[in-house]
Amino acid sequence: ELQIYQFPTPEKTLIDTVKALSTHPEHPPLYYLLVRIWTQFWMQWFGNSVAVFRSLSVVLSILTLPCLYWLCAELFELSLTRSLILSLVAVSPLHVLYAQEAREYSLWILAIVLSGAALLRAIRLQTQASWRIYAATIVLGLYSHLLFVWVAIAQSLFVFVHENFQRSKTTASYLRASLIGVLGFLPWVLIAILNLSQLGKIVDAAIKETSPFYLFFVWSRSLNRVFLSADFDASIDRWSALDRWFRNFFSGYFQVDLGFSQLILVVVTFVSLYFLGRHAPRRTRLFLLTLIVTTAIPLMLPDLILGGTQSTRIRYLIPAYLGIQMAIAYLFATQINTLKRLHKAIWQLGLAALILGGIMGCLNDLPQQVTWNKDSKTEDYLPISQSINQAINPLVISNTSAIRVLTLSYQLDADTKLLLLDSDQIPQIPTSFRQKFLFDPSDELLEQFERRQIQTTPIVESKIQLWRLQR
């Protein structure tokens, strides 16, 4: 019964959805409006199902592939490069996992790719219609995710450098289109300004003391997850004596665990970027390097200097990883296209290993109850739900956030009863239940039970807690 509140009802309109989202301005409303319309339509045939929610992300991710081919057609002359980037993205554990998430990242990826292709097309055609399309993609991107701002800045830097910082028809058309896009996003900017305190809490939560070596490790691990998978890396590479040597070496010096495949991917990435900078056409080189640098450095540099964890969240660096994937595809395609048979065979073997690693990584992630893209607190739900489901006639009492209760409800038996509180005051608790649990209670609620001489025994003590109540 609790889960029905996740699904749209006729009593609530799209305006109500926007009002609810306005209290969380870090999440622009476009994806959530789309998922509401999508879910309300398909619920007529499939009912209240999580699959209905997630199917929109699947469709958006599938639409990304032809848009990505269009972008690569604008960027690369060699057709093999277009095929390789599609292959790398299609088997990327990062993209496959977020294609299954009922979150805005699939729409954001589509907007990143679509806006890049529209910009290159507008520069090539120089027509009013093409620039209007680009302006529309700017609005689409900004309403998809706030970090699209860095993508837009990367594109502006690309245009100005491409035009040698001179006044031209291209720069004038670009500025007009960008202005239209920014004006279209202005209503949400005003909402964000009115809720600056909420944005400040999110920024403050990400500020932590971190070691630079730890950051380097997480960045390399994230690169691993774009092409392979952390779990796949651990299960396969640990058989390698060379890998164990690398892990022991780096653990001894930097207190991190840096596997051999991660090191190889870091090397391949730097080689790809070097090759791109030296051999790619100027337009291709500028577009990809501005995309990678402009979207990564603003997150990485503050974490290195001030301390923080923004850059450790792989989803925030999706634009940069897209650029890296295209750079690596360009490197492999160029080398495979060579006339030297042995040279070509070596690069083909490396490409096959990369694609096979991606497929195996996706297959390895498939049966996982908690995948690596989830918050670390998600792992706590498994032992909590197992303890509750093993109990006879349980009652779960909680005053935690609605999202945590909803998350837990999907792992509980259907007949489990919940008593949800909106304060720290203890209500009348039914005596018909054999076992009673406290799920993630506040400190004040725990104190209330202790004052009433109700014994609270911790069962799961982690970021999310479970307690048993006994008189």
mmCIF file of N, CA and C in Angstrom, residues 261-336:
data_model
loop_
_atom_site.group_PDB
_atom_site.id
_atom_site.type_symbol
_atom_site.label_atom_id
_atom_site.label_comp_id
_atom_site.label_asym_id
_atom_site.label_seq_id
_atom_site.Cartn_x
_atom_site.Cartn_y
_atom_site.Cartn_z
ATOM 1 N N SER A 261 44.370 -3.585 -14.135
ATOM 2 C CA SER A 261 43.509 -3.144 -15.233
ATOM 3 C C SER A 261 43.198 -1.657 -15.116
ATOM 4 N N GLN A 262 43.065 -1.151 -13.881
ATOM 5 C CA GLN A 262 42.838 0.276 -13.709
ATOM 6 C C GLN A 262 44.036 1.076 -14.201
ATOM 7 N N LEU A 263 45.224 0.600 -13.892
ATOM 8 C CA LEU A 263 46.432 1.285 -14.344
ATOM 9 C C LEU A 263 46.526 1.270 -15.867
ATOM 10 N N ILE A 264 46.187 0.125 -16.471
ATOM 11 C CA ILE A 264 46.210 0.020 -17.928
ATOM 12 C C ILE A 264 45.226 1.007 -18.553
ATOM 13 N N LEU A 265 44.024 1.112 -17.978
ATOM 14 C CA LEU A 265 43.023 2.032 -18.517
ATOM 15 C C LEU A 265 43.462 3.486 -18.377
ATOM 16 N N VAL A 266 44.132 3.814 -17.272
ATOM 17 C CA VAL A 266 44.659 5.167 -17.106
ATOM 18 C C VAL A 266 45.689 5.465 -18.190
ATOM 19 N N VAL A 267 46.583 4.514 -18.446
ATOM 20 C CA VAL A 267 47.608 4.692 -19.484
ATOM 21 C C VAL A 267 46.957 4.840 -20.855
ATOM 22 N N VAL A 268 45.985 3.977 -21.162
ATOM 23 C CA VAL A 268 45.295 4.045 -22.459
ATOM 24 C C VAL A 268 44.595 5.389 -22.617
ATOM 25 N N THR A 269 44.011 5.885 -21.535
ATOM 26 C CA THR A 269 43.329 7.179 -21.594
ATOM 27 C C THR A 269 44.300 8.304 -21.924
ATOM 28 N N PHE A 270 45.436 8.345 -21.245
ATOM 29 C CA PHE A 270 46.411 9.406 -21.507
ATOM 30 C C PHE A 270 47.010 9.279 -22.909
ATOM 31 N N VAL A 271 47.242 8.052 -23.354
ATOM 32 C CA VAL A 271 47.739 7.850 -24.722
ATOM 33 C C VAL A 271 46.704 8.338 -25.730
ATOM 34 N N SER A 272 45.435 8.055 -25.474
ATOM 35 C CA SER A 272 44.361 8.480 -26.376
ATOM 36 C C SER A 272 44.272 9.995 -26.451
ATOM 37 N N LEU A 273 44.366 10.649 -25.298
ATOM 38 C CA LEU A 273 44.293 12.109 -25.283
ATOM 39 C C LEU A 273 45.509 12.726 -25.967
ATOM 40 N N TYR A 274 46.681 12.133 -25.760
ATOM 41 C CA TYR A 274 47.886 12.616 -26.433
ATOM 42 C C TYR A 274 47.754 12.442 -27.947
ATOM 43 N N PHE A 275 47.283 11.271 -28.363
ATOM 44 C CA PHE A 275 47.119 10.997 -29.790
ATOM 45 C C PHE A 275 46.076 11.932 -30.393
ATOM 46 N N LEU A 276 45.012 12.169 -29.654
ATOM 47 C CA LEU A 276 43.974 13.091 -30.119
ATOM 48 C C LEU A 276 44.551 14.485 -30.319
ATOM 49 N N GLY A 277 45.334 14.946 -29.340
ATOM 50 C CA GLY A 277 45.908 16.281 -29.434
ATOM 51 C C GLY A 277 46.927 16.437 -30.547
ATOM 52 N N ARG A 278 47.632 15.359 -30.882
ATOM 53 C CA ARG A 278 48.680 15.435 -31.899
ATOM 54 C C ARG A 278 48.175 15.173 -33.318
ATOM 55 N N HIS A 279 47.186 14.294 -33.476
ATOM 56 C CA HIS A 279 46.856 13.808 -34.813
ATOM 57 C C HIS A 279 45.430 14.092 -35.278
ATOM 58 N N ALA A 280 44.517 14.411 -34.380
ATOM 59 C CA ALA A 280 43.131 14.629 -34.796
ATOM 60 C C ALA A 280 42.986 15.976 -35.492
ATOM 61 N N PRO A 281 42.007 16.117 -36.387
ATOM 62 C CA PRO A 281 41.724 17.428 -36.976
ATOM 63 C C PRO A 281 41.420 18.454 -35.888
ATOM 64 N N ARG A 282 41.690 19.716 -36.183
ATOM 65 C CA ARG A 282 41.597 20.757 -35.164
ATOM 66 C C ARG A 282 40.209 20.815 -34.538
ATOM 67 N N ARG A 283 39.160 20.722 -35.342
ATOM 68 C CA ARG A 283 37.803 20.823 -34.812
ATOM 69 C C ARG A 283 37.493 19.661 -33.870
ATOM 70 N N THR A 284 37.873 18.456 -34.274
ATOM 71 C CA THR A 284 37.653 17.271 -33.436
ATOM 72 C C THR A 284 38.424 17.383 -32.132
ATOM 73 N N ARG A 285 39.681 17.784 -32.245
ATOM 74 C CA ARG A 285 40.541 17.919 -31.070
ATOM 75 C C ARG A 285 39.967 18.940 -30.088
ATOM 76 N N LEU A 286 39.574 20.098 -30.586
ATOM 77 C CA LEU A 286 39.046 21.145 -29.719
ATOM 78 C C LEU A 286 37.749 20.716 -29.043
ATOM 79 N N PHE A 287 36.865 20.094 -29.798
ATOM 80 C CA PHE A 287 35.562 19.721 -29.246
ATOM 81 C C PHE A 287 35.712 18.737 -28.090
ATOM 82 N N LEU A 288 36.493 17.686 -28.290
ATOM 83 C CA LEU A 288 36.619 16.647 -27.266
ATOM 84 C C LEU A 288 37.423 17.128 -26.062
ATOM 85 N N LEU A 289 38.507 17.850 -26.294
ATOM 86 C CA LEU A 289 39.334 18.302 -25.170
ATOM 87 C C LEU A 289 38.605 19.328 -24.312
ATOM 88 N N THR A 290 37.870 20.240 -24.937
ATOM 89 C CA THR A 290 37.097 21.204 -24.140
ATOM 90 C C THR A 290 35.992 20.503 -23.358
ATOM 91 N N LEU A 291 35.363 19.493 -23.958
ATOM 92 C CA LEU A 291 34.323 18.742 -23.252
ATOM 93 C C LEU A 291 34.895 18.031 -22.028
ATOM 94 N N ILE A 292 36.034 17.368 -22.199
ATOM 95 C CA ILE A 292 36.629 16.597 -21.101
ATOM 96 C C ILE A 292 37.147 17.520 -20.002
ATOM 97 N N VAL A 293 37.956 18.496 -20.391
ATOM 98 C CA VAL A 293 38.625 19.349 -19.398
ATOM 99 C C VAL A 293 37.627 20.245 -18.671
ATOM 100 N N THR A 294 36.721 20.872 -19.410
ATOM 101 C CA THR A 294 35.818 21.857 -18.810
ATOM 102 C C THR A 294 34.792 21.222 -17.887
ATOM 103 N N THR A 295 34.442 19.964 -18.117
ATOM 104 C CA THR A 295 33.460 19.312 -17.244
ATOM 105 C C THR A 295 34.105 18.546 -16.095
ATOM 106 N N ALA A 296 35.406 18.273 -16.186
ATOM 107 C CA ALA A 296 36.078 17.503 -15.132
ATOM 108 C C ALA A 296 36.827 18.394 -14.144
ATOM 109 N N ILE A 297 37.593 19.361 -14.635
ATOM 110 C CA ILE A 297 38.446 20.184 -13.771
ATOM 111 C C ILE A 297 37.651 20.953 -12.710
ATOM 112 N N PRO A 298 36.490 21.555 -13.026
ATOM 113 C CA PRO A 298 35.754 22.285 -11.980
ATOM 114 C C PRO A 298 35.310 21.415 -10.811
ATOM 115 N N LEU A 299 35.230 20.117 -10.999
ATOM 116 C CA LEU A 299 34.885 19.214 -9.901
ATOM 117 C C LEU A 299 36.129 18.642 -9.232
ATOM 118 N N MET A 300 37.144 18.328 -10.034
ATOM 119 C CA MET A 300 38.348 17.699 -9.491
ATOM 120 C C MET A 300 39.220 18.680 -8.715
ATOM 121 N N LEU A 301 39.420 19.861 -9.265
ATOM 122 C CA LEU A 301 40.360 20.815 -8.662
ATOM 123 C C LEU A 301 39.942 21.253 -7.252
ATOM 124 N N PRO A 302 38.679 21.635 -7.026
ATOM 125 C CA PRO A 302 38.293 21.991 -5.651
ATOM 126 C C PRO A 302 38.465 20.843 -4.662
ATOM 127 N N ASP A 303 38.199 19.609 -5.117
ATOM 128 C CA ASP A 303 38.392 18.459 -4.228
ATOM 129 C C ASP A 303 39.861 18.289 -3.858
ATOM 130 N N LEU A 304 40.752 18.539 -4.816
ATOM 131 C CA LEU A 304 42.185 18.417 -4.549
ATOM 132 C C LEU A 304 42.682 19.510 -3.607
ATOM 133 N N ILE A 305 42.191 20.729 -3.800
ATOM 134 C CA ILE A 305 42.703 21.872 -3.039
ATOM 135 C C ILE A 305 42.002 22.018 -1.690
ATOM 136 N N LEU A 306 40.672 21.967 -1.707
ATOM 137 C CA LEU A 306 39.890 22.243 -0.507
ATOM 138 C C LEU A 306 39.441 20.986 0.223
ATOM 139 N N GLY A 307 39.490 19.856 -0.472
ATOM 140 C CA GLY A 307 38.941 18.630 0.099
ATOM 141 C C GLY A 307 37.474 18.508 -0.268
ATOM 142 N N GLY A 308 37.063 17.338 -0.641
ATOM 143 C CA GLY A 308 35.672 17.123 -1.026
ATOM 144 C C GLY A 308 35.520 15.830 -1.783
ATOM 145 N N THR A 309 34.273 15.509 -2.111
ATOM 146 C CA THR A 309 33.990 14.232 -2.779
ATOM 147 C C THR A 309 33.132 14.393 -4.023
ATOM 148 N N GLN A 310 32.951 15.621 -4.498
ATOM 149 C CA GLN A 310 32.098 15.807 -5.677
ATOM 150 C C GLN A 310 32.621 15.016 -6.869
ATOM 151 N N SER A 311 33.928 15.046 -7.087
ATOM 152 C CA SER A 311 34.497 14.389 -8.263
ATOM 153 C C SER A 311 34.557 12.879 -8.119
ATOM 154 N N THR A 312 34.300 12.351 -6.920
ATOM 155 C CA THR A 312 34.310 10.898 -6.745
ATOM 156 C C THR A 312 32.979 10.272 -7.146
ATOM 157 N N ARG A 313 31.978 11.093 -7.400
ATOM 158 C CA ARG A 313 30.673 10.593 -7.825
ATOM 159 C C ARG A 313 30.687 10.473 -9.346
ATOM 160 N N ILE A 314 30.753 9.264 -9.801
ATOM 161 C CA ILE A 314 30.998 8.999 -11.215
ATOM 162 C C ILE A 314 29.953 9.653 -12.109
ATOM 163 N N ARG A 315 28.718 9.759 -11.629
ATOM 164 C CA ARG A 315 27.644 10.312 -12.453
ATOM 165 C C ARG A 315 27.868 11.788 -12.769
ATOM 166 N N TYR A 316 28.584 12.510 -11.900
ATOM 167 C CA TYR A 316 28.828 13.928 -12.149
ATOM 168 C C TYR A 316 29.850 14.147 -13.266
ATOM 169 N N LEU A 317 30.643 13.131 -13.550
ATOM 170 C CA LEU A 317 31.687 13.252 -14.574
ATOM 171 C C LEU A 317 31.304 12.548 -15.872
ATOM 172 N N ILE A 318 30.035 12.250 -16.044
ATOM 173 C CA ILE A 318 29.582 11.557 -17.253
ATOM 174 C C ILE A 318 29.990 12.286 -18.533
ATOM 175 N N PRO A 319 29.869 13.629 -18.630
ATOM 176 C CA PRO A 319 30.307 14.297 -19.869
ATOM 177 C C PRO A 319 31.780 14.046 -20.184
ATOM 178 N N ALA A 320 32.635 14.110 -19.156
ATOM 179 C CA ALA A 320 34.067 13.875 -19.374
ATOM 180 C C ALA A 320 34.318 12.443 -19.821
ATOM 181 N N TYR A 321 33.633 11.485 -19.213
ATOM 182 C CA TYR A 321 33.829 10.084 -19.594
ATOM 183 C C TYR A 321 33.320 9.807 -21.007
ATOM 184 N N LEU A 322 32.275 10.498 -21.423
ATOM 185 C CA LEU A 322 31.825 10.380 -22.816
ATOM 186 C C LEU A 322 32.916 10.853 -23.769
ATOM 187 N N GLY A 323 33.542 11.983 -23.427
ATOM 188 C CA GLY A 323 34.638 12.482 -24.250
ATOM 189 C C GLY A 323 35.810 11.522 -24.285
ATOM 190 N N ILE A 324 36.126 10.908 -23.143
ATOM 191 C CA ILE A 324 37.224 9.932 -23.089
ATOM 192 C C ILE A 324 36.894 8.710 -23.932
ATOM 193 N N GLN A 325 35.654 8.246 -23.875
ATOM 194 C CA GLN A 325 35.256 7.100 -24.695
ATOM 195 C C GLN A 325 35.425 7.403 -26.181
ATOM 196 N N MET A 326 35.070 8.618 -26.591
ATOM 197 C CA MET A 326 35.228 8.984 -28.000
ATOM 198 C C MET A 326 36.702 9.099 -28.382
ATOM 199 N N ALA A 327 37.520 9.610 -27.460
ATOM 200 C CA ALA A 327 38.957 9.711 -27.735
ATOM 201 C C ALA A 327 39.585 8.333 -27.886
ATOM 202 N N ILE A 328 39.204 7.392 -27.030
ATOM 203 C CA ILE A 328 39.738 6.030 -27.118
ATOM 204 C C ILE A 328 39.251 5.346 -28.387
ATOM 205 N N ALA A 329 37.990 5.561 -28.746
ATOM 206 C CA ALA A 329 37.475 4.988 -29.996
ATOM 207 C C ALA A 329 38.240 5.534 -31.194
ATOM 208 N N TYR A 330 38.573 6.828 -31.151
ATOM 209 C CA TYR A 330 39.340 7.436 -32.247
ATOM 210 C C TYR A 330 40.734 6.819 -32.343
ATOM 211 N N LEU A 331 41.381 6.599 -31.196
ATOM 212 C CA LEU A 331 42.711 5.984 -31.189
ATOM 213 C C LEU A 331 42.671 4.589 -31.799
ATOM 214 N N PHE A 332 41.754 3.749 -31.339
ATOM 215 C CA PHE A 332 41.685 2.372 -31.832
ATOM 216 C C PHE A 332 41.310 2.334 -33.311
ATOM 217 N N ALA A 333 40.354 3.160 -33.717
ATOM 218 C CA ALA A 333 39.929 3.155 -35.120
ATOM 219 C C ALA A 333 41.062 3.577 -36.037
ATOM 220 N N THR A 334 41.808 4.594 -35.629
ATOM 221 C CA THR A 334 42.921 5.076 -36.450
ATOM 222 C C THR A 334 44.014 4.022 -36.567
ATOM 223 N N GLN A 335 44.319 3.351 -35.463
ATOM 224 C CA GLN A 335 45.379 2.338 -35.486
ATOM 225 C C GLN A 335 44.944 1.086 -36.248
ATOM 226 N N ILE A 336 43.686 0.697 -36.103
ATOM 227 C CA ILE A 336 43.189 -0.485 -36.813
ATOM 228 C C ILE A 336 43.119 -0.229 -38.311
#
